[in-house]
């Protein structure tokens, strides 16, 4: 088995702001695995919030690729996951990259798209949100208007500033007919979140994501109890083992492959959420189609979708699952995840 690891710095179309930082590039690591003439691709945009970086992932991947090579069979996914967990227990982003590449490779060898390999229904894919990052109210309104005009019926609006209300009002005025979900990325105190929930509800907000600090589950519970807006846990719910402790403190959990370590761990988190009576969402970072595409194949399992990361890039060297309006068209994928490297002239290889 041969492999190739690349580090990419992908420019964003606009600076992307959340409550704790603003980014202008996506630091991405891509791995391509080739076995018996077939290549699978996986990628990750690690987050410093979870103590990983493009540098740490790129340094770890050769050793993990050697493990996959030694096992020698991309269909031996349970064994691959177990051994990578043993080698890189605290590096879920590194494991995610290979998880995607191995699943893509195995499905391509079978000449099946992932969703068909798993027996999932492509018609059950929820519409994805388009995320409006923190900016001036005027710029946020402009982004919201463009997204609505492009066919997005659901916006995720990042808040956590000293003037959240002006920003949300600007978005609502610019896109009066869209559904708005709000994500504070753990920026508020419990009392701030409860106070703001009143006018968020008046503005028609339909989801409030991670309003308080990640480890403050009691405050998360208090916010959930105080508002009729469904509350989602993101930073508070990293892996399946976190679901029981947040189950009575929120309504929705947000699964991200980068947090939990790949496709199989994400599936376990979604199953745990279902077992605890919670709704579920699939989320992402601002990242390439080389990683977004894999998550899209899990979309029939969830109630909400937030997989717009590649849409926020100025350029992406990979094509992914095509969008029909704001819904991903899994039926267009012929094999694997659907991620394909673009040629130098802008088309797929």
mmCIF file of N, CA and C in Angstrom, residues 46-134:
data_model
loop_
_atom_site.group_PDB
_atom_site.id
_atom_site.type_symbol
_atom_site.label_atom_id
_atom_site.label_comp_id
_atom_site.label_asym_id
_atom_site.label_seq_id
_atom_site.Cartn_x
_atom_site.Cartn_y
_atom_site.Cartn_z
ATOM 1 N N UNK A 46 -7.484 20.354 11.419
ATOM 2 C CA UNK A 46 -7.467 20.208 12.879
ATOM 3 C C UNK A 46 -7.775 21.537 13.572
ATOM 4 N N UNK A 47 -8.224 21.417 14.818
ATOM 5 C CA UNK A 47 -8.562 22.599 15.610
ATOM 6 C C UNK A 47 -7.663 22.689 16.829
ATOM 7 N N UNK A 48 -7.076 23.857 17.022
ATOM 8 C CA UNK A 48 -6.263 24.075 18.218
ATOM 9 C C UNK A 48 -7.105 23.945 19.476
ATOM 10 N N UNK A 49 -8.401 24.183 19.377
ATOM 11 C CA UNK A 49 -9.291 24.053 20.531
ATOM 12 C C UNK A 49 -9.241 22.637 21.094
ATOM 13 N N UNK A 50 -9.022 21.653 20.211
ATOM 14 C CA UNK A 50 -8.921 20.260 20.629
ATOM 15 C C UNK A 50 -7.469 19.780 20.661
ATOM 16 N N UNK A 51 -6.543 20.733 20.746
ATOM 17 C CA UNK A 51 -5.117 20.444 20.960
ATOM 18 C C UNK A 51 -4.472 19.667 19.816
ATOM 19 N N UNK A 52 -4.904 19.946 18.588
ATOM 20 C CA UNK A 52 -4.222 19.372 17.431
ATOM 21 C C UNK A 52 -3.963 20.473 16.415
ATOM 22 N N UNK A 53 -3.026 20.203 15.525
ATOM 23 C CA UNK A 53 -2.639 21.174 14.502
ATOM 24 C C UNK A 53 -2.297 20.420 13.225
ATOM 25 N N UNK A 54 -2.207 21.165 12.132
ATOM 26 C CA UNK A 54 -1.779 20.545 10.880
ATOM 27 C C UNK A 54 -0.401 19.935 11.025
ATOM 28 N N UNK A 55 0.452 20.604 11.777
ATOM 29 C CA UNK A 55 1.810 20.082 11.989
ATOM 30 C C UNK A 55 1.784 18.762 12.749
ATOM 31 N N UNK A 56 1.005 18.694 13.838
ATOM 32 C CA UNK A 56 0.977 17.461 14.629
ATOM 33 C C UNK A 56 0.364 16.309 13.839
ATOM 34 N N UNK A 57 -0.677 16.601 13.050
ATOM 35 C CA UNK A 57 -1.297 15.559 12.235
ATOM 36 C C UNK A 57 -0.325 15.063 11.176
ATOM 37 N N UNK A 58 0.353 15.990 10.488
ATOM 38 C CA UNK A 58 1.293 15.595 9.432
ATOM 39 C C UNK A 58 2.455 14.785 9.989
ATOM 40 N N UNK A 59 2.870 15.079 11.213
ATOM 41 C CA UNK A 59 3.957 14.321 11.825
ATOM 42 C C UNK A 59 3.522 12.910 12.210
ATOM 43 N N UNK A 60 2.264 12.744 12.582
ATOM 44 C CA UNK A 60 1.762 11.453 13.048
ATOM 45 C C UNK A 60 1.349 10.536 11.913
ATOM 46 N N UNK A 61 0.858 11.098 10.822
ATOM 47 C CA UNK A 61 0.257 10.285 9.767
ATOM 48 C C UNK A 61 1.192 9.228 9.161
ATOM 49 N N UNK A 62 2.475 9.508 8.910
ATOM 50 C CA UNK A 62 3.308 8.438 8.334
ATOM 51 C C UNK A 62 3.330 7.171 9.176
ATOM 52 N N UNK A 63 3.409 7.315 10.495
ATOM 53 C CA UNK A 63 3.399 6.143 11.368
ATOM 54 C C UNK A 63 2.064 5.414 11.284
ATOM 55 N N UNK A 64 0.963 6.167 11.250
ATOM 56 C CA UNK A 64 -0.348 5.543 11.147
ATOM 57 C C UNK A 64 -0.534 4.878 9.780
ATOM 58 N N UNK A 65 -0.007 5.499 8.743
ATOM 59 C CA UNK A 65 -0.081 4.891 7.406
ATOM 60 C C UNK A 65 0.693 3.577 7.364
ATOM 61 N N UNK A 66 1.809 3.514 8.074
ATOM 62 C CA UNK A 66 2.569 2.259 8.144
ATOM 63 C C UNK A 66 1.744 1.156 8.790
ATOM 64 N N UNK A 67 0.947 1.516 9.786
ATOM 65 C CA UNK A 67 0.071 0.532 10.429
ATOM 66 C C UNK A 67 -0.966 0.019 9.445
ATOM 67 N N UNK A 68 -1.593 0.921 8.700
ATOM 68 C CA UNK A 68 -2.576 0.507 7.704
ATOM 69 C C UNK A 68 -1.910 -0.371 6.646
ATOM 70 N N UNK A 69 -0.710 -0.024 6.251
ATOM 71 C CA UNK A 69 0.035 -0.810 5.266
ATOM 72 C C UNK A 69 0.325 -2.206 5.803
ATOM 73 N N UNK A 70 0.722 -2.292 7.076
ATOM 74 C CA UNK A 70 1.018 -3.596 7.676
ATOM 75 C C UNK A 70 -0.230 -4.469 7.725
ATOM 76 N N UNK A 71 -1.369 -3.893 8.070
ATOM 77 C CA UNK A 71 -2.619 -4.656 8.078
ATOM 78 C C UNK A 71 -2.972 -5.092 6.665
ATOM 79 N N UNK A 72 -2.772 -4.173 5.701
ATOM 80 C CA UNK A 72 -2.811 -4.548 4.298
ATOM 81 C C UNK A 72 -4.168 -4.709 3.664
ATOM 82 N N UNK A 73 -5.252 -4.486 4.413
ATOM 83 C CA UNK A 73 -6.593 -4.695 3.866
ATOM 84 C C UNK A 73 -7.489 -3.530 4.289
ATOM 85 N N UNK A 74 -7.866 -2.654 3.351
ATOM 86 C CA UNK A 74 -8.694 -1.502 3.731
ATOM 87 C C UNK A 74 -10.087 -1.887 4.219
ATOM 88 N N UNK A 75 -10.494 -3.143 3.997
ATOM 89 C CA UNK A 75 -11.795 -3.592 4.483
ATOM 90 C C UNK A 75 -11.741 -4.059 5.939
ATOM 91 N N UNK A 76 -10.538 -4.175 6.488
ATOM 92 C CA UNK A 76 -10.371 -4.593 7.891
ATOM 93 C C UNK A 76 -10.509 -3.368 8.797
ATOM 94 N N UNK A 77 -11.645 -2.692 8.703
ATOM 95 C CA UNK A 77 -11.776 -1.376 9.322
ATOM 96 C C UNK A 77 -11.862 -1.424 10.844
ATOM 97 N N UNK A 78 -12.441 -2.466 11.398
ATOM 98 C CA UNK A 78 -12.490 -2.592 12.851
ATOM 99 C C UNK A 78 -11.077 -2.737 13.412
ATOM 100 N N UNK A 79 -10.271 -3.568 12.784
ATOM 101 C CA UNK A 79 -8.896 -3.756 13.250
ATOM 102 C C UNK A 79 -8.084 -2.489 13.051
ATOM 103 N N UNK A 80 -8.252 -1.842 11.906
ATOM 104 C CA UNK A 80 -7.506 -0.597 11.657
ATOM 105 C C UNK A 80 -7.852 0.438 12.718
ATOM 106 N N UNK A 81 -9.149 0.604 12.993
ATOM 107 C CA UNK A 81 -9.547 1.580 13.996
ATOM 108 C C UNK A 81 -8.950 1.246 15.361
ATOM 109 N N UNK A 82 -9.004 -0.031 15.742
ATOM 110 C CA UNK A 82 -8.483 -0.433 17.051
ATOM 111 C C UNK A 82 -6.982 -0.122 17.175
ATOM 112 N N UNK A 83 -6.215 -0.437 16.146
ATOM 113 C CA UNK A 83 -4.773 -0.214 16.227
ATOM 114 C C UNK A 83 -4.416 1.268 16.162
ATOM 115 N N UNK A 84 -5.147 2.046 15.365
ATOM 116 C CA UNK A 84 -4.881 3.481 15.327
ATOM 117 C C UNK A 84 -5.259 4.136 16.655
ATOM 118 N N UNK A 85 -6.325 3.655 17.290
ATOM 119 C CA UNK A 85 -6.694 4.159 18.617
ATOM 120 C C UNK A 85 -5.578 3.920 19.618
ATOM 121 N N UNK A 86 -4.958 2.765 19.527
ATOM 122 C CA UNK A 86 -3.869 2.436 20.451
ATOM 123 C C UNK A 86 -2.657 3.327 20.205
ATOM 124 N N UNK A 87 -2.409 3.648 18.949
ATOM 125 C CA UNK A 87 -1.228 4.444 18.606
ATOM 126 C C UNK A 87 -1.432 5.941 18.810
ATOM 127 N N UNK A 88 -2.637 6.427 18.578
ATOM 128 C CA UNK A 88 -2.872 7.876 18.581
ATOM 129 C C UNK A 88 -4.163 8.183 19.335
ATOM 130 N N UNK A 89 -4.226 7.722 20.587
ATOM 131 C CA UNK A 89 -5.456 7.863 21.370
ATOM 132 C C UNK A 89 -5.879 9.310 21.531
ATOM 133 N N UNK A 90 -4.921 10.221 21.647
ATOM 134 C CA UNK A 90 -5.224 11.629 21.895
ATOM 135 C C UNK A 90 -5.162 12.473 20.626
ATOM 136 N N UNK A 91 -5.226 11.843 19.463
ATOM 137 C CA UNK A 91 -5.129 12.567 18.194
ATOM 138 C C UNK A 91 -6.271 12.167 17.253
ATOM 139 N N UNK A 92 -7.497 12.517 17.613
ATOM 140 C CA UNK A 92 -8.629 12.125 16.769
ATOM 141 C C UNK A 92 -8.573 12.706 15.359
ATOM 142 N N UNK A 93 -8.014 13.901 15.199
ATOM 143 C CA UNK A 93 -7.953 14.486 13.856
ATOM 144 C C UNK A 93 -7.058 13.659 12.942
ATOM 145 N N UNK A 94 -5.937 13.185 13.465
ATOM 146 C CA UNK A 94 -5.052 12.338 12.670
ATOM 147 C C UNK A 94 -5.746 11.033 12.303
ATOM 148 N N UNK A 95 -6.458 10.447 13.267
ATOM 149 C CA UNK A 95 -7.175 9.196 13.003
ATOM 150 C C UNK A 95 -8.305 9.415 11.998
ATOM 151 N N UNK A 96 -8.965 10.556 12.107
ATOM 152 C CA UNK A 96 -10.058 10.869 11.178
ATOM 153 C C UNK A 96 -9.582 10.845 9.733
ATOM 154 N N UNK A 97 -8.431 11.422 9.479
ATOM 155 C CA UNK A 97 -7.914 11.503 8.117
ATOM 156 C C UNK A 97 -7.801 10.131 7.483
ATOM 157 N N UNK A 98 -7.224 9.203 8.237
ATOM 158 C CA UNK A 98 -7.060 7.845 7.715
ATOM 159 C C UNK A 98 -8.380 7.086 7.708
ATOM 160 N N UNK A 99 -9.245 7.350 8.668
ATOM 161 C CA UNK A 99 -10.561 6.714 8.669
ATOM 162 C C UNK A 99 -11.287 7.009 7.365
ATOM 163 N N UNK A 100 -11.275 8.266 6.960
ATOM 164 C CA UNK A 100 -11.952 8.645 5.711
ATOM 165 C C UNK A 100 -11.273 7.986 4.515
ATOM 166 N N UNK A 101 -9.942 8.051 4.466
ATOM 167 C CA UNK A 101 -9.215 7.499 3.323
ATOM 168 C C UNK A 101 -9.442 5.996 3.190
ATOM 169 N N UNK A 102 -9.441 5.287 4.323
ATOM 170 C CA UNK A 102 -9.642 3.836 4.291
ATOM 171 C C UNK A 102 -11.057 3.497 3.833
ATOM 172 N N UNK A 103 -12.051 4.207 4.357
ATOM 173 C CA UNK A 103 -13.431 3.946 3.934
ATOM 174 C C UNK A 103 -13.632 4.283 2.456
ATOM 175 N N UNK A 104 -13.037 5.380 2.007
ATOM 176 C CA UNK A 104 -13.150 5.758 0.601
ATOM 177 C C UNK A 104 -12.505 4.693 -0.285
ATOM 178 N N UNK A 105 -11.317 4.250 0.110
ATOM 179 C CA UNK A 105 -10.601 3.237 -0.661
ATOM 180 C C UNK A 105 -11.384 1.930 -0.731
ATOM 181 N N UNK A 106 -11.885 1.460 0.409
ATOM 182 C CA UNK A 106 -12.605 0.186 0.426
ATOM 183 C C UNK A 106 -13.868 0.255 -0.423
ATOM 184 N N UNK A 107 -14.606 1.354 -0.319
ATOM 185 C CA UNK A 107 -15.830 1.489 -1.107
ATOM 186 C C UNK A 107 -15.526 1.597 -2.596
ATOM 187 N N UNK A 108 -14.450 2.279 -2.940
ATOM 188 C CA UNK A 108 -14.072 2.376 -4.353
ATOM 189 C C UNK A 108 -13.689 1.000 -4.905
ATOM 190 N N UNK A 109 -13.028 0.187 -4.070
ATOM 191 C CA UNK A 109 -12.692 -1.157 -4.534
ATOM 192 C C UNK A 109 -13.943 -1.991 -4.799
ATOM 193 N N UNK A 110 -14.995 -1.719 -4.047
ATOM 194 C CA UNK A 110 -16.273 -2.406 -4.266
ATOM 195 C C UNK A 110 -17.120 -1.735 -5.333
ATOM 196 N N UNK A 111 -16.645 -0.561 -5.815
ATOM 197 C CA UNK A 111 -17.375 0.239 -6.805
ATOM 198 C C UNK A 111 -18.760 0.630 -6.286
ATOM 199 N N UNK A 112 -18.800 1.034 -5.009
ATOM 200 C CA UNK A 112 -20.036 1.468 -4.382
ATOM 201 C C UNK A 112 -19.818 2.797 -3.660
ATOM 202 N N UNK A 113 -20.796 3.695 -3.685
ATOM 203 C CA UNK A 113 -20.720 4.853 -2.800
ATOM 204 C C UNK A 113 -20.931 4.404 -1.355
ATOM 205 N N UNK A 114 -20.371 5.156 -0.413
ATOM 206 C CA UNK A 114 -20.450 4.757 0.987
ATOM 207 C C UNK A 114 -21.883 4.574 1.459
ATOM 208 N N UNK A 115 -22.764 5.490 1.104
ATOM 209 C CA UNK A 115 -24.125 5.397 1.629
ATOM 210 C C UNK A 115 -24.797 4.104 1.207
ATOM 211 N N UNK A 116 -24.491 3.605 -0.006
ATOM 212 C CA UNK A 116 -25.070 2.335 -0.460
ATOM 213 C C UNK A 116 -24.407 1.153 0.246
ATOM 214 N N UNK A 117 -23.119 1.262 0.507
ATOM 215 C CA UNK A 117 -22.437 0.207 1.249
ATOM 216 C C UNK A 117 -23.065 0.037 2.639
ATOM 217 N N UNK A 118 -23.524 1.158 3.227
ATOM 218 C CA UNK A 118 -24.137 1.119 4.559
ATOM 219 C C UNK A 118 -25.652 0.935 4.503
ATOM 220 N N UNK A 119 -26.231 0.950 3.306
ATOM 221 C CA UNK A 119 -27.665 0.751 3.174
ATOM 222 C C UNK A 119 -28.495 1.950 3.579
ATOM 223 N N UNK A 120 -27.950 3.164 3.426
ATOM 224 C CA UNK A 120 -28.659 4.369 3.852
ATOM 225 C C UNK A 120 -29.474 4.974 2.697
ATOM 226 N N UNK A 121 -30.446 5.779 3.071
ATOM 227 C CA UNK A 121 -31.405 6.340 2.122
ATOM 228 C C UNK A 121 -30.959 7.733 1.672
ATOM 229 N N UNK A 122 -30.597 7.922 0.413
ATOM 230 C CA UNK A 122 -30.136 9.240 -0.030
ATOM 231 C C UNK A 122 -31.231 10.299 0.016
ATOM 232 N N UNK A 123 -32.487 9.881 0.040
ATOM 233 C CA UNK A 123 -33.587 10.844 0.118
ATOM 234 C C UNK A 123 -33.810 11.354 1.536
ATOM 235 N N UNK A 124 -33.087 10.796 2.518
ATOM 236 C CA UNK A 124 -33.245 11.203 3.916
ATOM 237 C C UNK A 124 -32.217 12.250 4.345
ATOM 238 N N UNK A 125 -31.491 12.815 3.386
ATOM 239 C CA UNK A 125 -30.478 13.820 3.713
ATOM 240 C C UNK A 125 -31.142 15.154 4.043
ATOM 241 N N UNK A 126 -30.935 15.709 5.246
ATOM 242 C CA UNK A 126 -31.531 17.009 5.564
ATOM 243 C C UNK A 126 -30.827 18.134 4.798
ATOM 244 N N UNK A 127 -31.468 19.271 4.633
ATOM 245 C CA UNK A 127 -30.781 20.419 4.023
ATOM 246 C C UNK A 127 -29.666 20.908 4.934
ATOM 247 N N UNK A 128 -28.587 21.363 4.332
ATOM 248 C CA UNK A 128 -27.486 21.897 5.130
ATOM 249 C C UNK A 128 -27.682 23.389 5.389
ATOM 250 N N UNK A 129 -27.200 23.827 6.530
ATOM 251 C CA UNK A 129 -27.162 25.257 6.790
ATOM 252 C C UNK A 129 -25.996 25.895 6.031
ATOM 253 N N UNK A 130 -26.047 27.195 5.922
ATOM 254 C CA UNK A 130 -24.911 27.994 5.470
ATOM 255 C C UNK A 130 -24.548 28.902 6.641
ATOM 256 N N UNK A 131 -23.262 28.921 6.998
ATOM 257 C CA UNK A 131 -22.834 29.628 8.205
ATOM 258 C C UNK A 131 -22.414 31.057 7.904
ATOM 259 N N UNK A 132 -22.959 31.973 8.678
ATOM 260 C CA UNK A 132 -22.591 33.387 8.609
ATOM 261 C C UNK A 132 -21.699 33.676 9.822
ATOM 262 N N UNK A 133 -20.403 33.860 9.558
ATOM 263 C CA UNK A 133 -19.461 34.109 10.638
ATOM 264 C C UNK A 133 -19.576 35.515 11.193
ATOM 265 N N UNK A 134 -18.974 35.720 12.361
ATOM 266 C CA UNK A 134 -19.013 37.029 13.007
ATOM 267 C C UNK A 134 -18.266 38.055 12.165
#
